[in-house]
Amino acid sequence: MQRGLSGERYILGGENIVYEEVLRLLKNDVKRIRLVPLSLKVMEQLGYFELIRNKISSDEPIITPRVAKRFFLNSAFSSEKATRQLYYSITPFAKGLKQTIDYVNRIYHGK
């Protein structure tokens, strides 16, 4: 807040990696996880099912068709402006994922 310019927008992101890499790292760090590859069509159908379930139960949908489509897009963003102007530093994705998994394990499993 001290370094940012009024009216400017900054992307405070991290590394640009593909979902396959996210899933590979997740699978390496969470031994009990089972991943099943799904097509966009199947993901969208699950999203529509979740929207119907939301209307009936008011439970938040786990996924929506719109979110499903995002998994199949190839988008990249840059935090370079934030790095340069705010001295923002990016935590490597693998390190952040490991810290998150360790935190969840401590909170939910007492490990």
Tab-separated table of N, CA and C in Angstrom:
chain	number	residue	atom	x	y	z
A	1	MET	N	0.826	-1.188	0.000
A	1	MET	CA	0.000	0.000	0.000
A	1	MET	C	0.872	1.255	0.000
A	2	GLN	N	2.068	1.141	0.536
A	2	GLN	CA	2.938	2.300	0.584
A	2	GLN	C	3.582	2.577	-0.762
A	3	ARG	N	3.775	1.559	-1.590
A	3	ARG	CA	4.473	1.734	-2.851
A	3	ARG	C	3.540	1.835	-4.052
A	4	GLY	N	2.327	1.324	-3.930
A	4	GLY	CA	1.402	1.325	-5.053
A	4	GLY	C	0.947	2.722	-5.430
A	5	LEU	N	0.619	2.893	-6.692
A	5	LEU	CA	0.145	4.178	-7.177
A	5	LEU	C	-1.369	4.198	-7.168
A	6	SER	N	-1.956	5.277	-6.723
A	6	SER	CA	-3.401	5.407	-6.659
A	6	SER	C	-4.025	5.185	-8.038
A	7	GLY	N	-5.060	4.358	-8.085
A	7	GLY	CA	-5.750	4.082	-9.340
A	7	GLY	C	-5.137	2.968	-10.159
A	8	GLU	N	-3.942	2.523	-9.816
A	8	GLU	CA	-3.281	1.441	-10.551
A	8	GLU	C	-3.818	0.090	-10.103
A	9	ARG	N	-3.711	-0.873	-10.984
A	9	ARG	CA	-4.091	-2.246	-10.668
A	9	ARG	C	-2.864	-3.126	-10.814
A	10	TYR	N	-2.763	-4.095	-9.910
A	10	TYR	CA	-1.614	-4.981	-9.899
A	10	TYR	C	-2.081	-6.427	-9.838
A	11	ILE	N	-1.405	-7.291	-10.549
A	11	ILE	CA	-1.675	-8.720	-10.474
A	11	ILE	C	-0.692	-9.309	-9.471
A	12	LEU	N	-1.236	-9.796	-8.367
A	12	LEU	CA	-0.409	-10.421	-7.341
A	12	LEU	C	-0.560	-11.926	-7.498
A	13	GLY	N	0.124	-12.440	-8.473
A	13	GLY	CA	0.010	-13.855	-8.806
A	13	GLY	C	1.300	-14.574	-8.535
A	14	GLY	N	1.472	-15.636	-9.250
A	14	GLY	CA	2.663	-16.443	-9.077
A	14	GLY	C	3.152	-16.948	-10.410
A	15	GLU	N	3.711	-18.128	-10.385
A	15	GLU	CA	4.231	-18.739	-11.602
A	15	GLU	C	3.087	-19.088	-12.546
A	16	ASN	N	3.341	-18.993	-13.825
A	16	ASN	CA	2.388	-19.470	-14.815
A	16	ASN	C	2.705	-20.927	-15.102
A	17	ILE	N	1.849	-21.825	-14.592
A	17	ILE	CA	2.041	-23.249	-14.840
A	17	ILE	C	0.723	-23.840	-15.334
A	18	VAL	N	0.818	-24.928	-16.044
A	18	VAL	CA	-0.371	-25.569	-16.599
A	18	VAL	C	-1.012	-26.462	-15.533
A	19	TYR	N	-2.318	-26.739	-15.712
A	19	TYR	CA	-3.047	-27.548	-14.739
A	19	TYR	C	-2.421	-28.924	-14.543
A	20	GLU	N	-1.875	-29.486	-15.615
A	20	GLU	CA	-1.247	-30.807	-15.489
A	20	GLU	C	-0.116	-30.765	-14.465
A	21	GLU	N	0.642	-29.677	-14.452
A	21	GLU	CA	1.730	-29.529	-13.483
A	21	GLU	C	1.172	-29.367	-12.070
A	22	VAL	N	0.106	-28.589	-11.926
A	22	VAL	CA	-0.546	-28.431	-10.613
A	22	VAL	C	-0.965	-29.800	-10.094
A	23	LEU	N	-1.635	-30.564	-10.951
A	23	LEU	CA	-2.124	-31.881	-10.538
A	23	LEU	C	-0.981	-32.844	-10.240
A	24	ARG	N	0.091	-32.780	-11.027
A	24	ARG	CA	1.250	-33.641	-10.776
A	24	ARG	C	1.856	-33.339	-9.410
A	25	LEU	N	2.038	-32.053	-9.109
A	25	LEU	CA	2.599	-31.663	-7.817
A	25	LEU	C	1.659	-32.061	-6.680
A	26	LEU	N	0.375	-31.862	-6.876
A	26	LEU	CA	-0.606	-32.224	-5.864
A	26	LEU	C	-0.580	-33.724	-5.599
A	27	LYS	N	-0.523	-34.500	-6.664
A	27	LYS	CA	-0.488	-35.958	-6.525
A	27	LYS	C	0.778	-36.412	-5.807
A	28	ASN	N	1.897	-35.736	-6.057
A	28	ASN	CA	3.152	-36.086	-5.382
A	28	ASN	C	3.092	-35.790	-3.889
A	29	ASP	N	2.395	-34.713	-3.508
A	29	ASP	CA	2.378	-34.290	-2.108
A	29	ASP	C	1.232	-34.884	-1.296
A	30	VAL	N	0.177	-35.308	-1.965
A	30	VAL	CA	-0.971	-35.895	-1.265
A	30	VAL	C	-1.085	-37.338	-1.748
A	31	LYS	N	-0.593	-38.240	-0.953
A	31	LYS	CA	-0.477	-39.638	-1.388
A	31	LYS	C	-1.830	-40.311	-1.607
A	32	ARG	N	-2.860	-39.916	-0.875
A	32	ARG	CA	-4.142	-40.615	-0.966
A	32	ARG	C	-5.030	-40.081	-2.082
A	33	ILE	N	-4.559	-39.130	-2.835
A	33	ILE	CA	-5.397	-38.507	-3.856
A	33	ILE	C	-5.463	-39.394	-5.107
A	34	ARG	N	-6.660	-39.492	-5.672
A	34	ARG	CA	-6.845	-40.216	-6.939
A	34	ARG	C	-7.403	-39.218	-7.941
A	35	LEU	N	-6.711	-39.053	-9.028
A	35	LEU	CA	-7.121	-38.099	-10.053
A	35	LEU	C	-7.649	-38.852	-11.266
A	36	VAL	N	-8.761	-38.361	-11.783
A	36	VAL	CA	-9.379	-38.978	-12.947
A	36	VAL	C	-9.488	-37.905	-14.029
A	37	PRO	N	-8.861	-38.124	-15.183
A	37	PRO	CA	-8.962	-37.117	-16.248
A	37	PRO	C	-10.385	-37.079	-16.815
A	38	LEU	N	-10.913	-35.862	-16.992
A	38	LEU	CA	-12.257	-35.669	-17.529
A	38	LEU	C	-12.202	-34.715	-18.714
A	39	SER	N	-13.063	-34.929	-19.669
A	39	SER	CA	-13.139	-34.042	-20.830
A	39	SER	C	-13.912	-32.778	-20.465
A	40	LEU	N	-13.792	-31.769	-21.310
A	40	LEU	CA	-14.537	-30.528	-21.104
A	40	LEU	C	-16.033	-30.807	-21.086
A	41	LYS	N	-16.505	-31.660	-21.977
A	41	LYS	CA	-17.930	-31.976	-22.052
A	41	LYS	C	-18.434	-32.552	-20.724
A	42	VAL	N	-17.681	-33.478	-20.161
A	42	VAL	CA	-18.066	-34.086	-18.884
A	42	VAL	C	-18.032	-33.048	-17.764
A	43	MET	N	-16.991	-32.219	-17.744
A	43	MET	CA	-16.876	-31.180	-16.714
A	43	MET	C	-18.045	-30.198	-16.795
A	44	GLU	N	-18.407	-29.803	-18.017
A	44	GLU	CA	-19.544	-28.897	-18.181
A	44	GLU	C	-20.835	-29.537	-17.688
A	45	GLN	N	-21.040	-30.811	-18.004
A	45	GLN	CA	-22.250	-31.511	-17.547
A	45	GLN	C	-22.298	-31.575	-16.024
A	46	LEU	N	-21.150	-31.831	-15.412
A	46	LEU	CA	-21.090	-31.806	-13.945
A	46	LEU	C	-21.452	-30.421	-13.418
A	47	GLY	N	-20.994	-29.397	-14.122
A	47	GLY	CA	-21.312	-28.023	-13.732
A	47	GLY	C	-22.802	-27.746	-13.796
A	48	TYR	N	-23.463	-28.205	-14.856
A	48	TYR	CA	-24.915	-28.019	-14.969
A	48	TYR	C	-25.650	-28.794	-13.880
A	49	PHE	N	-25.186	-30.002	-13.597
A	49	PHE	CA	-25.764	-30.786	-12.506
A	49	PHE	C	-25.633	-30.031	-11.180
A	50	GLU	N	-24.463	-29.446	-10.946
A	50	GLU	CA	-24.233	-28.691	-9.715
A	50	GLU	C	-25.143	-27.468	-9.621
A	51	LEU	N	-25.400	-26.808	-10.741
A	51	LEU	CA	-26.310	-25.660	-10.726
A	51	LEU	C	-27.729	-26.091	-10.363
A	52	ILE	N	-28.164	-27.231	-10.880
A	52	ILE	CA	-29.486	-27.765	-10.536
A	52	ILE	C	-29.525	-28.123	-9.051
A	53	ARG	N	-28.468	-28.779	-8.579
A	53	ARG	CA	-28.387	-29.148	-7.161
A	53	ARG	C	-28.431	-27.909	-6.276
A	54	ASN	N	-27.790	-26.837	-6.722
A	54	ASN	CA	-27.797	-25.573	-5.992
A	54	ASN	C	-29.208	-25.005	-5.883
A	55	LYS	N	-29.977	-25.087	-6.949
A	55	LYS	CA	-31.358	-24.570	-6.935
A	55	LYS	C	-32.225	-25.362	-5.966
A	56	ILE	N	-31.980	-26.658	-5.862
A	56	ILE	CA	-32.786	-27.519	-5.000
A	56	ILE	C	-32.372	-27.393	-3.533
A	57	SER	N	-31.066	-27.386	-3.282
A	57	SER	CA	-30.583	-27.464	-1.900
A	57	SER	C	-29.982	-26.175	-1.354
A	58	SER	N	-29.715	-25.209	-2.201
A	58	SER	CA	-29.022	-23.960	-1.836
A	58	SER	C	-27.564	-24.171	-1.458
A	59	ASP	N	-27.067	-25.401	-1.620
A	59	ASP	CA	-25.635	-25.647	-1.399
A	59	ASP	C	-24.859	-25.011	-2.539
A	60	GLU	N	-23.680	-24.471	-2.220
A	60	GLU	CA	-22.840	-23.874	-3.256
A	60	GLU	C	-22.399	-24.948	-4.243
A	61	PRO	N	-22.440	-24.642	-5.539
A	61	PRO	CA	-21.967	-25.632	-6.513
A	61	PRO	C	-20.469	-25.860	-6.381
A	62	ILE	N	-20.059	-27.102	-6.541
A	62	ILE	CA	-18.642	-27.440	-6.486
A	62	ILE	C	-17.942	-26.897	-7.726
A	63	ILE	N	-18.638	-26.941	-8.862
A	63	ILE	CA	-18.112	-26.427	-10.117
A	63	ILE	C	-19.295	-25.945	-10.950
A	64	THR	N	-19.047	-24.984	-11.804
A	64	THR	CA	-20.071	-24.504	-12.734
A	64	THR	C	-19.549	-24.712	-14.156
A	65	PRO	N	-20.433	-24.676	-15.145
A	65	PRO	CA	-19.948	-24.824	-16.527
A	65	PRO	C	-18.902	-23.769	-16.892
A	66	ARG	N	-19.102	-22.564	-16.406
A	66	ARG	CA	-18.153	-21.480	-16.695
A	66	ARG	C	-16.765	-21.769	-16.119
A	67	VAL	N	-16.746	-22.253	-14.890
A	67	VAL	CA	-15.470	-22.601	-14.258
A	67	VAL	C	-14.837	-23.785	-14.984
A	68	ALA	N	-15.654	-24.761	-15.393
A	68	ALA	CA	-15.140	-25.928	-16.119
A	68	ALA	C	-14.396	-25.479	-17.371
A	69	LYS	N	-14.957	-24.521	-18.098
A	69	LYS	CA	-14.311	-24.041	-19.324
A	69	LYS	C	-12.952	-23.413	-19.039
A	70	ARG	N	-12.835	-22.777	-17.890
A	70	ARG	CA	-11.564	-22.141	-17.540
A	70	ARG	C	-10.429	-23.144	-17.398
A	71	PHE	N	-10.760	-24.363	-16.958
A	71	PHE	CA	-9.734	-25.397	-16.812
A	71	PHE	C	-9.117	-25.767	-18.153
A	72	PHE	N	-9.824	-25.481	-19.226
A	72	PHE	CA	-9.345	-25.877	-20.544
A	72	PHE	C	-8.802	-24.697	-21.349
A	73	LEU	N	-8.734	-23.523	-20.728
A	73	LEU	CA	-8.154	-22.348	-21.381
A	73	LEU	C	-6.661	-22.279	-21.072
A	74	ASN	N	-5.926	-21.679	-21.970
A	74	ASN	CA	-4.507	-21.491	-21.756
A	74	ASN	C	-4.266	-19.991	-21.590
A	75	SER	N	-4.349	-19.514	-20.353
A	75	SER	CA	-4.179	-18.093	-20.063
A	75	SER	C	-2.937	-17.884	-19.211
A	76	ALA	N	-2.258	-16.805	-19.450
A	76	ALA	CA	-1.092	-16.467	-18.639
A	76	ALA	C	-1.209	-15.006	-18.211
A	77	PHE	N	-0.763	-14.727	-17.006
A	77	PHE	CA	-0.794	-13.374	-16.466
A	77	PHE	C	0.580	-13.051	-15.915
A	78	SER	N	0.867	-11.786	-15.814
A	78	SER	CA	2.186	-11.388	-15.353
A	78	SER	C	2.092	-10.511	-14.101
A	79	SER	N	2.927	-10.823	-13.136
A	79	SER	CA	3.053	-10.017	-11.928
A	79	SER	C	4.255	-9.086	-12.016
A	80	GLU	N	4.817	-8.942	-13.218
A	80	GLU	CA	6.033	-8.155	-13.407
A	80	GLU	C	5.867	-6.719	-12.908
A	81	LYS	N	4.732	-6.105	-13.195
A	81	LYS	CA	4.486	-4.722	-12.761
A	81	LYS	C	4.499	-4.632	-11.231
A	82	ALA	N	3.852	-5.586	-10.570
A	82	ALA	CA	3.842	-5.597	-9.108
A	82	ALA	C	5.231	-5.862	-8.557
A	83	THR	N	5.970	-6.728	-9.218
A	83	THR	CA	7.337	-7.037	-8.794
A	83	THR	C	8.210	-5.790	-8.888
A	84	ARG	N	8.053	-5.082	-9.981
A	84	ARG	CA	8.876	-3.897	-10.223
A	84	ARG	C	8.463	-2.724	-9.330
A	85	GLN	N	7.170	-2.415	-9.265
A	85	GLN	CA	6.722	-1.216	-8.562
A	85	GLN	C	6.491	-1.423	-7.065
A	86	LEU	N	6.077	-2.616	-6.687
A	86	LEU	CA	5.753	-2.876	-5.280
A	86	LEU	C	6.813	-3.701	-4.570
A	87	TYR	N	7.817	-4.144	-5.325
A	87	TYR	CA	8.821	-5.070	-4.805
A	87	TYR	C	8.165	-6.366	-4.320
A	88	TYR	N	7.114	-6.734	-5.023
A	88	TYR	CA	6.384	-7.965	-4.745
A	88	TYR	C	7.273	-9.157	-5.077
A	89	SER	N	7.258	-10.168	-4.229
A	89	SER	CA	8.056	-11.356	-4.537
A	89	SER	C	7.132	-12.570	-4.612
A	90	ILE	N	7.374	-13.380	-5.616
A	90	ILE	CA	6.538	-14.534	-5.890
A	90	ILE	C	7.059	-15.747	-5.134
A	91	THR	N	6.139	-16.425	-4.435
A	91	THR	CA	6.471	-17.696	-3.801
A	91	THR	C	6.350	-18.782	-4.865
A	92	PRO	N	7.364	-19.607	-5.047
A	92	PRO	CA	7.249	-20.683	-6.033
A	92	PRO	C	6.022	-21.548	-5.737
A	93	PHE	N	5.321	-21.950	-6.790
A	93	PHE	CA	4.072	-22.679	-6.626
A	93	PHE	C	4.252	-23.936	-5.776
A	94	ALA	N	5.273	-24.721	-6.062
A	94	ALA	CA	5.492	-25.973	-5.328
A	94	ALA	C	5.664	-25.702	-3.830
A	95	LYS	N	6.372	-24.638	-3.484
A	95	LYS	CA	6.581	-24.290	-2.072
A	95	LYS	C	5.259	-23.872	-1.428
A	96	GLY	N	4.471	-23.028	-2.114
A	96	GLY	CA	3.180	-22.595	-1.592
A	96	GLY	C	2.211	-23.753	-1.428
A	97	LEU	N	2.218	-24.678	-2.391
A	97	LEU	CA	1.350	-25.852	-2.304
A	97	LEU	C	1.727	-26.698	-1.096
A	98	LYS	N	3.021	-26.928	-0.909
A	98	LYS	CA	3.482	-27.730	0.237
A	98	LYS	C	3.099	-27.058	1.552
A	99	GLN	N	3.262	-25.744	1.643
A	99	GLN	CA	2.881	-25.024	2.865
A	99	GLN	C	1.381	-25.154	3.128
A	100	THR	N	0.580	-25.089	2.068
A	100	THR	CA	-0.875	-25.215	2.205
A	100	THR	C	-1.248	-26.610	2.680
A	101	ILE	N	-0.662	-27.636	2.080
A	101	ILE	CA	-0.948	-29.018	2.473
A	101	ILE	C	-0.527	-29.255	3.919
A	102	ASP	N	0.639	-28.766	4.307
A	102	ASP	CA	1.099	-28.908	5.689
A	102	ASP	C	0.134	-28.227	6.656
A	103	TYR	N	-0.353	-27.044	6.293
A	103	TYR	CA	-1.295	-26.305	7.133
A	103	TYR	C	-2.598	-27.089	7.292
A	104	VAL	N	-3.131	-27.573	6.190
A	104	VAL	CA	-4.387	-28.342	6.234
A	104	VAL	C	-4.199	-29.599	7.077
A	105	ASN	N	-3.072	-30.269	6.910
A	105	ASN	CA	-2.804	-31.461	7.721
A	105	ASN	C	-2.743	-31.134	9.205
A	106	ARG	N	-2.117	-30.024	9.567
A	106	ARG	CA	-2.044	-29.626	10.980
A	106	ARG	C	-3.428	-29.311	11.528
A	107	ILE	N	-4.216	-28.577	10.767
A	107	ILE	CA	-5.537	-28.139	11.252
A	107	ILE	C	-6.512	-29.309	11.331
A	108	TYR	N	-6.571	-30.114	10.294
A	108	TYR	CA	-7.602	-31.160	10.214
A	108	TYR	C	-7.139	-32.519	10.707
A	109	HIS	N	-5.849	-32.760	10.709
A	109	HIS	CA	-5.381	-34.097	11.077
A	109	HIS	C	-4.406	-34.073	12.256
A	110	GLY	N	-4.098	-32.905	12.783
A	110	GLY	CA	-3.201	-32.790	13.920
A	110	GLY	C	-1.797	-33.270	13.649
A	111	LYS	N	-1.377	-33.222	12.370
A	111	LYS	CA	-0.026	-33.698	12.019
A	111	LYS	C	0.960	-32.557	12.001
